[in-house]
């Protein structure tokens, strides 16, 4: 089957689904579903940088040795074991070539965990707690896959962006994941390397660009068109949403979805709907470097300012992030599960 | 992931729009969206440092120093900054139809204490899609209102006929510069003129083309660089920069319309684009007329203005 949907903002997204069902074992081969997203990075100047917010939900195919897809044979704390996986020790936890593990089946389907260390058959993960989920183990345990994570250097190396002697003169990329920004970065003109804007002598080429996060590109040159191709999720997407405060994330899928279709108000347990936007939980959709916030009033989505028009049809476009703001005070996180379209 | 890059300097099949910071004579057919005579009547919404409590999401209460003047609205004060999260939104009493106007026109002046180098005017349609234009505060000196036009960058599905909301902000992701600008009016415009069109008649003449060729021919020693700089005393506002060598960055506060790559130099492809505009014909007669088009690489296209 071939699905072709036109992203309302950033061009065509083509999803090609495999005709054969995937068999998840290290000896099988299958055609991975891929997608393509075209991004437009608006142009600006040094005096007036223009920011474009994007997200990167597509992923690379793992190049590491050993099983790219595997069955979970046991769990111990934050360690996943897959007997016979055949990984190279520490190869999945290199800063320059990081990996996540993403569950494909079971209660944790769609959830991602960063790999902090690995042996030939174990993965030590961070980020979310494995204990959040009821993970089946053993010969018929839940299935998971390795997902390469891009870094600044891997995805945006070379002369793609303007370099500069200072952050003010160069294009800047700000990375957002979870509760906030992990920093801003630019390419130093002298070394041609990504460095921290706040500390220009600190290399930043290994900064992770999590597919579950957001990027803000402050462009000071001519507009750019980027075309990114990569794998799409084989299963639902499971996103971690803060119970209090902000979460920068994206829907996880390279397709447009409306606020009415995303149904945060039912998919996020404890979501506060209210006719008062100062009380309700909010979702923001990017507009340049800023955001437009919406809340669910109990019946439909509404903009926080202006007329009370039903905004259920407002789209979260493929390749765009969202910013969730929750009013509560509870600690911890709640999952947002977005099914495949 | 596979990444392919298409610089907008080479036109791609994806629809892109050109951000031009163009200083020009006010275009005709301007329609006022907001005259700032009574901002409170427009159901204003303030957010960030422009809101009384600095609230991220905002409210109808402005920060203390934002004030209504006689036909103007002043956005300034201690702790009022140019970050994109700080803004004023005005909701139009009824949807506006921009009539496909390609540009915005702003009448404003900078106020004492302003540190922000630019601000953004963004319009939202009923589907939440937006169009925006960026203005340099240096084009709005203190002391008297100036009127500046800039082409809009529109979402390719932006509906010109259902404009509901106007947002003013400093527009910077992590802006921390003091913002102090007094707004007199914001409206739409048919756009301004190509910098090569020094007599602002919507037509490129031979002498105007030769001026662009002169800039293109700028040399550093024996090397052609095409470098130029701003020059207020020059008839077209620019002068050749023969002291800038190849490979040396030449960032400018404003770029010549021909320099769509915005690198402070006129390249061969950029010159050829100007020649394309110059060569516009009506029948067999070369006319050289051009018009605003935000969907082209340089923001213009051959043809007479409506």
Coordinates of C-alpha atoms in Angstrom, one line a residue:
Chain A
X1 CA 0.0 0.0 0.0
X2 CA 1.2 3.5 -0.7
X3 CA -0.1 6.4 1.4
X4 CA 0.6 9.8 0.1
X5 CA -0.6 12.7 2.1
X6 CA 0.2 16.3 1.4
X7 CA 1.6 18.1 4.4
X8 CA -0.2 21.4 4.6
X9 CA 3.0 23.2 5.2
X10 CA 6.0 21.3 4.2
X11 CA 5.4 19.3 1.1
X12 CA 4.6 15.7 0.4
X13 CA 5.1 12.9 2.8
X14 CA 5.2 9.5 1.2
X15 CA 4.8 6.5 3.4
X16 CA 5.5 3.1 1.8
X17 CA 4.4 0.2 3.8
X18 CA 6.0 -3.2 3.4
X19 CA 3.8 -5.8 1.8
X20 CA 5.3 -8.6 3.9
X21 CA 4.8 -8.7 7.6
X22 CA 8.1 -8.0 9.4
X23 CA 9.5 -10.9 11.4
X24 CA 11.5 -9.5 14.2
X25 CA 14.6 -11.6 14.7
X26 CA 18.2 -11.0 13.9
X27 CA 18.2 -13.3 11.0
X28 CA 15.2 -11.8 9.1
X29 CA 15.2 -9.1 6.6
X30 CA 12.3 -6.9 5.8
X31 CA 11.5 -3.8 3.9
X32 CA 11.3 -1.0 6.4
X33 CA 8.6 1.6 6.0
X34 CA 10.2 4.9 5.2
X35 CA 9.0 8.5 5.1
X36 CA 10.2 11.7 3.6
X37 CA 9.7 15.2 5.1
X38 CA 10.5 18.4 3.4
X39 CA 11.3 21.3 5.7
X40 CA 11.5 25.0 4.8
X41 CA 13.9 26.9 7.0
X42 CA 12.9 30.5 6.7
X43 CA 15.7 33.0 5.9
X44 CA 16.8 35.9 8.1
X45 CA 19.8 38.2 8.7
X46 CA 22.3 38.7 11.5
X47 CA 20.3 41.7 12.6
X48 CA 17.0 39.9 12.4
X49 CA 17.4 36.2 12.7
X50 CA 14.3 34.2 11.8
X51 CA 13.5 31.0 13.7
X52 CA 11.9 27.9 12.3
X53 CA 10.8 25.1 14.7
X54 CA 11.1 21.6 13.5
X55 CA 11.0 18.1 14.8
X56 CA 12.7 15.0 13.4
X57 CA 10.4 12.0 13.8
X58 CA 12.2 9.9 11.1
X59 CA 15.0 7.6 12.0
X60 CA 18.0 5.9 10.5
X61 CA 18.5 2.2 10.0
X62 CA 20.9 0.8 12.6
X63 CA 24.4 0.1 11.3
X64 CA 25.7 -1.6 14.4
X65 CA 26.6 -5.2 14.5
X66 CA 24.2 -7.6 16.1
X67 CA 20.5 -7.7 16.3
X68 CA 18.7 -4.6 15.1
X69 CA 15.4 -6.0 16.3
X70 CA 15.2 -8.5 19.1
X71 CA 13.1 -10.2 21.8
X72 CA 13.4 -9.1 25.4
X73 CA 14.4 -12.2 27.3
X74 CA 14.7 -10.5 30.7
X75 CA 14.6 -7.2 32.5
X76 CA 16.6 -6.2 35.6
X77 CA 16.1 -2.6 36.8
X78 CA 17.1 -0.5 33.8
X79 CA 18.9 -3.4 32.0
X80 CA 17.3 -5.2 29.1
X81 CA 18.7 -8.6 28.1
X82 CA 18.2 -10.2 24.7
X83 CA 20.1 -13.5 24.7
X84 CA 22.2 -14.0 21.7
X85 CA 21.8 -10.5 20.4
X86 CA 25.5 -10.4 19.4
X87 CA 26.1 -6.7 20.0
X88 CA 29.6 -5.3 20.2
X89 CA 30.3 -4.2 23.8
X90 CA 29.8 -0.4 24.2
X91 CA 29.2 0.1 20.5
X92 CA 25.6 1.3 21.1
X93 CA 26.5 3.9 23.7
X94 CA 29.1 6.0 21.9
X95 CA 28.5 9.7 22.2
X96 CA 29.2 10.3 18.5
X97 CA 26.9 7.5 17.4
X98 CA 24.2 7.1 20.0
X99 CA 21.3 4.7 20.0
X100 CA 17.9 4.4 21.6
X101 CA 15.9 1.2 22.1
X102 CA 12.3 1.4 21.1
X103 CA 9.7 -1.2 22.0
X104 CA 7.6 -2.4 19.1
X105 CA 5.1 -4.7 20.9
X106 CA 3.6 -5.0 24.3
X107 CA 2.7 -2.5 27.0
X108 CA 5.8 -0.4 26.2
X109 CA 5.1 -0.3 22.5
X110 CA 6.4 3.0 21.1
X111 CA 8.4 4.0 24.2
X112 CA 12.0 4.9 23.7
X113 CA 14.9 4.6 26.0
X114 CA 18.4 6.0 25.6
X115 CA 21.2 3.4 25.7
X116 CA 23.8 4.4 28.2
X117 CA 25.9 1.2 28.0
X118 CA 25.7 -2.2 26.5
X119 CA 27.4 -5.7 26.5
X120 CA 27.0 -8.4 23.8
X121 CA 23.5 -9.1 25.0
X122 CA 22.4 -6.4 27.5
X123 CA 21.4 -2.8 27.2
X124 CA 21.5 -0.4 30.1
X125 CA 19.0 2.4 29.4
X126 CA 18.2 5.8 30.8
X127 CA 15.5 8.3 30.4
X128 CA 12.2 6.6 31.3
X129 CA 11.9 3.9 33.8
X130 CA 11.3 0.4 32.5
X131 CA 9.2 -0.3 35.6
X132 CA 6.5 2.1 34.1
X133 CA 5.5 -0.8 31.9
X134 CA 4.5 -4.4 32.1
X135 CA 7.1 -5.9 29.8
X136 CA 6.8 -9.5 28.8
X137 CA 10.1 -11.4 28.8
X138 CA 11.3 -14.7 27.7
X139 CA 11.3 -16.6 24.4
X140 CA 8.0 -15.0 23.5
X141 CA 8.7 -11.7 25.2
X142 CA 8.0 -8.2 23.9
X143 CA 9.9 -7.1 20.8
X144 CA 12.1 -4.1 20.6
X145 CA 14.4 -2.5 18.1
X146 CA 17.6 -0.3 18.0
X147 CA 17.1 3.2 16.7
X148 CA 20.1 5.3 15.8
X149 CA 19.9 8.8 17.2
X150 CA 21.2 11.7 15.1
X151 CA 23.6 14.2 16.5
X152 CA 24.3 17.7 15.4
X153 CA 27.4 16.7 13.5
X154 CA 25.8 13.6 12.0
X155 CA 22.7 15.4 10.6
X156 CA 23.9 18.9 10.2
X157 CA 27.6 18.6 9.5
X158 CA 29.3 20.3 6.6
X159 CA 28.3 23.7 5.2
X160 CA 24.6 23.3 5.7
X161 CA 24.3 26.2 8.2
X162 CA 26.2 29.4 8.4
X163 CA 29.2 29.4 10.6
X164 CA 30.5 32.3 12.5
X165 CA 33.1 33.6 14.9
X166 CA 30.3 34.0 17.5
X167 CA 26.8 32.7 18.0
X168 CA 25.4 36.1 17.0
X169 CA 27.0 35.8 13.6
X170 CA 26.1 32.2 12.9
X171 CA 23.0 30.2 12.5
X172 CA 22.0 28.7 15.9
X173 CA 20.3 25.5 16.6
X174 CA 18.5 25.1 19.9
X175 CA 17.6 21.6 21.1
X176 CA 14.5 21.0 23.2
X177 CA 13.6 17.7 24.7
X178 CA 11.3 16.8 27.6
X179 CA 11.0 19.7 30.0
X180 CA 13.1 22.2 28.3
X181 CA 16.1 23.3 26.2
X182 CA 19.3 21.3 26.4
X183 CA 21.2 24.3 24.9
X184 CA 21.9 26.3 21.8
X185 CA 24.7 25.6 19.4
X186 CA 26.5 27.0 16.3
X187 CA 29.3 26.1 13.9
X188 CA 32.5 27.9 14.9
X189 CA 34.0 29.5 11.8
X190 CA 37.6 28.7 12.8
X191 CA 37.2 25.0 13.6
X192 CA 34.1 24.2 11.4
X193 CA 32.8 22.4 14.5
X194 CA 29.6 22.6 16.4
X195 CA 30.1 24.3 19.7
X196 CA 28.0 25.5 22.6
X197 CA 26.7 29.1 22.2
X198 CA 27.2 29.7 25.9
X199 CA 30.7 28.2 25.8
X200 CA 32.1 28.5 22.3
X201 CA 35.2 26.4 23.2
X202 CA 33.1 23.4 24.2
X203 CA 32.5 21.0 21.3
X204 CA 28.9 20.1 20.7
X205 CA 28.9 17.8 17.6
X206 CA 27.7 14.9 19.7
X207 CA 24.6 16.6 21.0
X208 CA 21.7 14.2 20.6
X209 CA 18.8 15.3 18.3
X210 CA 16.1 13.1 19.8
X211 CA 13.3 12.2 17.4
X212 CA 11.0 12.8 20.4
X213 CA 12.1 16.4 20.8
X214 CA 12.2 19.7 19.0
X215 CA 14.7 21.9 17.3
X216 CA 14.7 25.7 16.8
X217 CA 16.8 26.9 13.9
X218 CA 17.6 30.6 14.1
X219 CA 18.7 31.3 10.5
X220 CA 20.7 34.4 9.5
X221 CA 21.1 33.5 5.8
X222 CA 19.0 32.8 2.8
X223 CA 16.1 30.3 3.2
X224 CA 16.8 26.6 3.0
X225 CA 14.9 23.6 2.0
X226 CA 15.8 20.4 3.7
X227 CA 14.5 17.0 2.6
X228 CA 14.9 14.3 5.3
X229 CA 14.2 10.6 4.6
X230 CA 14.2 7.9 7.2
X231 CA 12.3 5.2 8.9
X232 CA 8.9 5.6 10.4
X233 CA 7.6 3.9 13.6
X234 CA 6.4 0.3 13.2
X235 CA 4.1 0.8 16.1
X236 CA 2.3 3.4 18.1
X237 CA 4.3 6.3 19.6
X238 CA 4.6 6.5 23.4
X239 CA 5.6 9.9 24.6
X240 CA 6.5 11.0 28.1
X241 CA 4.6 14.1 29.2
X242 CA 5.4 16.0 32.4
X243 CA 2.6 16.0 34.9
X244 CA 3.5 19.6 35.7
X245 CA 5.1 22.2 33.6
X246 CA 6.3 22.0 30.0
X247 CA 7.1 19.2 27.6
X248 CA 8.7 19.9 24.3
X249 CA 7.9 17.0 21.9
X250 CA 6.2 16.0 18.7
X251 CA 3.5 13.6 17.7
X252 CA 6.1 11.1 16.5
X253 CA 4.6 10.5 13.1
X254 CA 5.5 12.1 9.8
X255 CA 1.9 13.0 9.1
X256 CA -0.3 16.0 9.8
X257 CA -2.8 15.6 12.6
X258 CA -5.5 18.0 13.9
X259 CA -6.0 19.0 17.5
X260 CA -9.3 17.2 17.3
X261 CA -7.6 14.0 16.0
X262 CA -4.7 14.2 18.5
X263 CA -7.2 14.1 21.4
X264 CA -4.7 15.0 24.1
X265 CA -7.7 15.6 26.4
X266 CA -8.4 11.9 26.4
X267 CA -5.0 10.4 25.6
X268 CA -3.2 12.1 28.5
X269 CA -4.5 10.8 31.8
X270 CA -5.4 13.7 34.1
X271 CA -5.5 16.2 31.3
X272 CA -7.3 19.3 32.6
X273 CA -10.0 20.6 30.3
X274 CA -11.7 23.8 31.4
X275 CA -13.4 26.8 30.0
X276 CA -10.8 29.0 31.7
X277 CA -7.4 28.9 29.8
X278 CA -5.6 29.9 33.0
X279 CA -6.8 26.7 34.6
X280 CA -6.7 24.3 31.6
X281 CA -3.7 22.3 30.3
X282 CA -2.4 23.7 27.1
X283 CA -0.8 22.7 23.9
X284 CA 1.3 25.1 21.8
X285 CA 1.8 25.0 18.1
X286 CA 4.9 26.9 16.8
X287 CA 4.6 30.2 15.0
X288 CA 8.1 31.4 14.2
X289 CA 10.1 31.5 17.4
X290 CA 6.9 31.7 19.4
X291 CA 3.9 29.6 20.0
X292 CA 0.1 29.7 19.7
X293 CA -1.5 28.0 22.7
X294 CA -4.8 26.0 22.7
X295 CA -6.8 24.5 25.4
X296 CA -9.7 22.0 25.6
X297 CA -12.8 23.7 27.0
X298 CA -14.6 20.4 27.7
X299 CA -16.2 20.3 24.3
X300 CA -13.6 21.3 21.8
X301 CA -10.2 23.0 21.4
X302 CA -10.0 26.7 21.6
X303 CA -7.3 29.3 21.2
X304 CA -6.2 30.9 24.5
X305 CA -7.0 34.4 23.1
X306 CA -9.5 35.7 20.7
X307 CA -13.0 34.4 19.8
X308 CA -14.3 31.1 21.2
X309 CA -14.2 29.4 17.8
X310 CA -13.9 25.7 17.7
X311 CA -10.3 24.9 16.7
X312 CA -10.4 21.1 16.5
X313 CA -9.4 21.4 12.9
X314 CA -6.2 23.3 13.6
X315 CA -3.3 21.1 12.3
X316 CA -0.1 20.0 13.9
X317 CA 1.9 19.6 10.8
X318 CA 4.3 16.7 10.1
X319 CA 7.8 17.8 11.1
X320 CA 6.6 20.4 13.6
X321 CA 6.9 20.1 17.4
X322 CA 4.4 20.7 20.1
X323 CA 4.8 22.3 23.5
X324 CA 2.6 20.9 26.2
X325 CA 2.0 23.0 29.4
X326 CA 0.3 21.3 32.3
X327 CA -1.0 23.3 35.2
X328 CA -0.9 20.6 37.9
X329 CA 1.7 20.2 40.6
X330 CA 2.1 16.5 40.6
X331 CA 5.5 15.1 40.0
X332 CA 6.5 12.5 37.4
X333 CA 5.2 11.9 34.0
X334 CA 2.2 10.5 32.1
X335 CA 2.3 8.7 28.8
X336 CA 0.8 10.0 25.6
X337 CA 0.2 7.2 23.2
X338 CA -0.4 8.2 19.6
X339 CA -1.5 5.3 17.4
X340 CA -0.4 4.8 13.8
X341 CA -2.7 6.5 11.3
Chain B
X1 CA 18.9 10.0 7.9
X2 CA 19.3 11.2 4.4
X3 CA 19.4 14.9 4.2
X4 CA 19.3 16.9 1.0
X5 CA 19.7 20.6 1.0
X6 CA 18.4 23.0 -1.5
X7 CA 19.6 26.6 -1.0
X8 CA 16.8 28.9 -2.0
X9 CA 19.4 30.6 -4.2
X10 CA 18.7 27.7 -6.5
X11 CA 14.9 27.6 -7.0
X12 CA 13.4 24.3 -5.8
X13 CA 10.1 22.6 -6.5
X14 CA 8.9 23.2 -3.0
X15 CA 7.2 26.5 -2.6
X16 CA 9.4 28.8 -0.7
X17 CA 8.9 32.4 0.1
X18 CA 11.5 35.1 0.2
X19 CA 12.1 37.2 3.3
X20 CA 13.2 40.6 2.1
X21 CA 14.0 43.4 4.4
X22 CA 13.2 46.0 1.9
X23 CA 13.1 49.6 2.6
X24 CA 11.0 51.4 0.0
X25 CA 8.4 53.9 -0.9
X26 CA 5.0 52.9 0.4
X27 CA 3.2 50.8 -2.1
X28 CA -0.3 51.7 -3.4
X29 CA -3.5 50.1 -2.4
X30 CA -2.5 49.9 1.3
X31 CA -5.3 48.7 3.6
X32 CA -5.1 49.5 7.3
X33 CA -5.3 46.5 9.7
X34 CA -4.8 48.4 12.9
X35 CA -4.5 52.2 13.4
X36 CA -3.7 52.0 17.1
X37 CA -6.2 54.7 18.0
X38 CA -7.9 52.5 20.6
X39 CA -6.0 49.2 21.1
X40 CA -8.2 48.2 24.0
X41 CA -11.2 48.0 21.7
X42 CA -9.4 45.2 19.7
X43 CA -9.6 42.6 22.5
X44 CA -5.8 42.8 22.9
X45 CA -3.9 39.9 24.5
X46 CA -0.5 40.3 26.1
X47 CA 2.0 37.6 26.9
X48 CA 5.4 37.2 28.3
X49 CA 7.2 40.3 29.4
X50 CA 4.5 42.4 27.7
X51 CA 2.0 41.1 30.1
X52 CA 1.4 42.4 33.6
X53 CA 2.7 39.3 35.4
X54 CA 5.0 38.0 32.7
X55 CA 2.7 35.1 32.1
X56 CA 3.8 32.7 29.3
X57 CA 0.3 32.3 28.0
X58 CA -0.8 35.8 28.8
X59 CA -3.9 37.8 29.5
X60 CA -5.7 40.9 28.6
X61 CA -3.6 43.0 31.1
X62 CA -0.5 44.7 29.7
X63 CA 2.7 45.3 31.4
X64 CA 2.6 48.6 33.3
X65 CA 4.5 50.7 30.8
X66 CA 2.7 49.7 27.7
X67 CA 0.4 52.5 26.9
X68 CA -2.1 54.0 24.6
X69 CA -1.1 57.4 23.2
X70 CA -2.9 59.7 20.8
X71 CA -3.3 57.5 17.8
X72 CA -0.3 55.4 18.7
X73 CA 0.5 52.5 21.0
X74 CA 3.8 52.4 22.9
X75 CA 5.3 49.1 23.7
X76 CA 8.2 49.8 26.1
X77 CA 9.2 49.8 29.7
X78 CA 11.5 48.2 32.2
X79 CA 11.6 44.4 31.6
X80 CA 9.9 44.6 28.2
X81 CA 12.0 42.4 25.9
X82 CA 12.1 41.2 22.3
X83 CA 11.7 37.5 22.9
X84 CA 9.1 35.8 20.8
X85 CA 7.2 34.8 23.9
X86 CA 6.4 38.4 24.6
X87 CA 3.8 39.8 22.3
X88 CA 0.7 41.8 21.8
X89 CA -2.2 40.2 19.9
X90 CA -5.1 42.1 18.4
X91 CA -8.1 40.2 17.3
X92 CA -9.8 41.8 14.4
X93 CA -13.5 42.5 15.0
X94 CA -14.2 40.7 11.7
X95 CA -12.0 38.6 9.5
X96 CA -9.9 40.7 7.1
X97 CA -9.3 39.9 3.5
X98 CA -5.8 40.9 2.5
X99 CA -6.7 40.7 -1.1
X100 CA -3.5 38.7 -1.8
X101 CA -1.4 41.8 -0.9
X102 CA 2.1 40.6 -0.7
X103 CA 3.5 43.0 1.9
X104 CA 2.9 44.7 5.2
X105 CA 3.4 48.4 5.8
X106 CA 4.2 49.7 9.3
X107 CA 4.2 53.2 10.5
X108 CA 6.2 53.5 13.8
X109 CA 9.1 55.0 15.6
X110 CA 11.7 53.7 17.9
X111 CA 11.7 55.0 21.4
X112 CA 14.5 55.9 23.7
X113 CA 16.0 52.8 25.3
X114 CA 15.2 50.5 22.4
X115 CA 17.9 47.8 22.0
X116 CA 15.9 45.4 19.8
X117 CA 17.2 45.3 16.3
X118 CA 14.0 44.0 14.8
X119 CA 10.4 43.2 15.3
X120 CA 7.9 40.8 13.7
X121 CA 4.3 41.4 12.6
X122 CA 2.5 38.1 12.2
X123 CA -1.0 37.5 10.9
X124 CA -3.1 34.4 11.6
X125 CA -5.9 33.1 9.5
X126 CA -8.9 31.1 10.8
X127 CA -7.0 27.8 10.5
X128 CA -4.1 29.0 12.6
X129 CA -1.7 29.4 9.7
X130 CA 0.3 32.5 9.6
X131 CA 2.1 35.1 7.4
X132 CA 4.7 37.4 8.8
X133 CA 7.1 40.2 7.9
X134 CA 10.2 41.3 9.8
X135 CA 11.2 45.0 10.2
X136 CA 14.5 46.5 11.4
X137 CA 14.1 49.0 14.1
X138 CA 16.9 51.0 12.5
X139 CA 14.4 51.9 9.8
X140 CA 12.2 53.6 12.4
X141 CA 14.3 56.4 13.9
X142 CA 13.2 58.1 17.1
X143 CA 11.5 61.4 17.0
X144 CA 9.0 60.9 14.2
X145 CA 7.0 58.1 12.6
X146 CA 8.5 56.4 9.6
X147 CA 6.6 54.1 7.2
X148 CA 8.3 50.9 6.0
X149 CA 7.1 48.1 3.8
X150 CA 8.3 44.5 3.9
X151 CA 7.2 41.5 1.9
X152 CA 5.3 38.9 3.9
X153 CA 6.5 35.3 4.2
X154 CA 3.3 33.3 4.0
X155 CA 2.5 29.7 4.9
X156 CA 1.7 28.2 1.5
X157 CA -1.9 27.5 2.7
X158 CA -2.3 30.8 4.4
X159 CA -5.8 32.1 3.6
X160 CA -5.6 35.8 2.9
X161 CA -9.4 36.1 3.2
X162 CA -9.8 34.9 6.8
X163 CA -7.2 36.9 8.7
X164 CA -8.3 37.1 12.3
X165 CA -5.4 38.0 14.5
X166 CA -2.4 40.3 14.3
X167 CA 0.6 39.6 16.6
X168 CA 3.4 42.1 17.3
X169 CA 6.5 40.8 18.9
X170 CA 10.3 41.1 19.0
X171 CA 10.3 37.7 17.4
X172 CA 13.6 36.4 18.8
X173 CA 13.9 32.9 20.3
X174 CA 15.8 34.0 23.4
X175 CA 15.5 37.7 23.0
X176 CA 16.7 39.7 26.0
X177 CA 17.0 43.1 24.4
X178 CA 14.9 46.0 25.6
X179 CA 12.0 46.6 23.3
X180 CA 10.7 50.2 22.9
X181 CA 8.7 51.0 19.8
X182 CA 5.7 53.2 19.3
X183 CA 3.2 51.9 16.6
X184 CA 1.1 54.2 14.6
X185 CA -0.4 51.9 12.0
X186 CA -0.1 48.5 10.4
X187 CA -1.6 47.7 7.0
X188 CA -1.1 45.7 3.9
X189 CA 0.6 46.9 0.8
X190 CA 1.2 46.0 -2.8
X191 CA 4.9 46.0 -1.8
X192 CA 7.9 48.2 -2.4
X193 CA 10.4 48.4 -5.2
X194 CA 13.5 46.6 -6.3
X195 CA 16.6 48.4 -5.1
X196 CA 17.8 48.5 -8.7
X197 CA 14.7 50.6 -9.5
X198 CA 16.1 53.8 -8.3
X199 CA 13.3 56.0 -9.6
X200 CA 10.7 53.7 -8.2
X201 CA 8.6 53.5 -11.3
X202 CA 8.2 49.7 -11.3
X203 CA 10.4 49.4 -14.4
X204 CA 14.1 48.6 -14.7
X205 CA 15.8 50.9 -17.2
X206 CA 19.1 50.4 -18.9
X207 CA 20.9 52.8 -16.6
X208 CA 19.4 51.0 -13.6
X209 CA 20.6 47.7 -14.9
X210 CA 24.1 49.2 -15.6
X211 CA 24.2 50.2 -11.9
X212 CA 23.7 46.6 -10.8
X213 CA 26.3 45.5 -13.3
X214 CA 28.7 48.1 -11.8
X215 CA 28.2 46.5 -8.4
X216 CA 28.6 43.0 -9.9
X217 CA 31.9 44.1 -11.4
X218 CA 33.4 45.2 -8.1
X219 CA 37.0 44.0 -7.8
X220 CA 39.4 43.5 -5.0
X221 CA 42.6 43.9 -6.9
X222 CA 42.1 41.8 -10.0
X223 CA 39.5 39.5 -8.4
X224 CA 35.9 40.2 -9.1
X225 CA 34.0 40.0 -5.9
X226 CA 30.7 41.8 -6.5
X227 CA 30.9 43.1 -2.9
X228 CA 28.9 46.2 -1.9
X229 CA 27.9 48.1 1.2
X230 CA 25.2 50.5 2.4
X231 CA 25.8 54.1 1.6
X232 CA 23.1 56.6 2.6
X233 CA 24.7 59.3 0.5
X234 CA 24.4 57.2 -2.7
X235 CA 21.4 57.6 -5.0
X236 CA 20.5 54.0 -4.6
X237 CA 21.7 53.6 -1.0
X238 CA 24.6 51.4 -1.9
X239 CA 28.2 51.7 -2.9
X240 CA 30.8 49.2 -4.3
X241 CA 33.1 47.7 -1.7
X242 CA 36.4 47.2 -3.4
X243 CA 38.2 46.7 -0.1
X244 CA 36.4 43.4 0.6
X245 CA 38.2 40.3 -0.8
X246 CA 36.7 37.0 -1.9
X247 CA 35.9 34.7 0.9
X248 CA 35.6 37.5 3.5
X249 CA 32.2 37.7 5.1
X250 CA 30.2 40.8 4.3
X251 CA 27.2 40.9 6.6
X252 CA 25.0 44.0 6.1
X253 CA 22.1 45.5 7.9
X254 CA 20.2 45.4 4.7
X255 CA 20.8 43.7 1.4
X256 CA 20.3 44.9 -2.2
X257 CA 17.2 43.3 -3.7
X258 CA 19.5 41.7 -6.3
X259 CA 21.5 40.0 -3.6
X260 CA 18.9 37.3 -2.8
X261 CA 21.7 35.1 -1.4
X262 CA 22.2 37.9 1.2
X263 CA 25.9 37.5 1.3
X264 CA 26.8 41.1 0.6
X265 CA 27.8 40.3 -3.0
X266 CA 26.1 40.3 -6.4
X267 CA 26.9 37.0 -8.1
X268 CA 26.5 36.1 -11.7
X269 CA 23.3 34.2 -11.1
X270 CA 21.9 37.2 -9.2
X271 CA 22.9 39.6 -12.0
X272 CA 21.2 37.3 -14.5
X273 CA 18.1 37.4 -12.4
X274 CA 18.0 41.2 -12.6
X275 CA 18.6 41.0 -16.4
X276 CA 15.6 38.6 -16.6
X277 CA 13.4 41.3 -14.9
X278 CA 14.9 43.9 -17.2
X279 CA 14.1 41.9 -20.3
X280 CA 10.4 41.6 -19.6
X281 CA 8.6 42.2 -22.9
X282 CA 5.1 43.1 -23.9
X283 CA 4.9 41.7 -27.3
X284 CA 8.2 42.6 -28.9
X285 CA 8.8 45.6 -26.8
X286 CA 11.1 45.4 -23.9
X287 CA 9.4 47.0 -21.0
X288 CA 11.4 45.9 -17.9
X289 CA 8.3 46.0 -15.6
X290 CA 8.4 43.8 -12.5
X291 CA 6.1 43.1 -9.6
X292 CA 6.3 41.7 -6.1
X293 CA 6.1 38.0 -5.7
X294 CA 7.1 36.4 -2.4
X295 CA 7.2 32.9 -3.9
X296 CA 10.2 33.7 -6.1
X297 CA 13.8 33.5 -5.3
X298 CA 14.2 37.2 -5.0
X299 CA 10.7 38.3 -4.1
X300 CA 9.9 39.8 -7.6
X301 CA 8.8 38.6 -11.0
X302 CA 8.5 40.0 -14.4
X303 CA 5.3 41.9 -15.2
X304 CA 3.5 45.0 -14.5
X305 CA 2.0 45.8 -11.1
X306 CA -1.7 45.7 -10.8

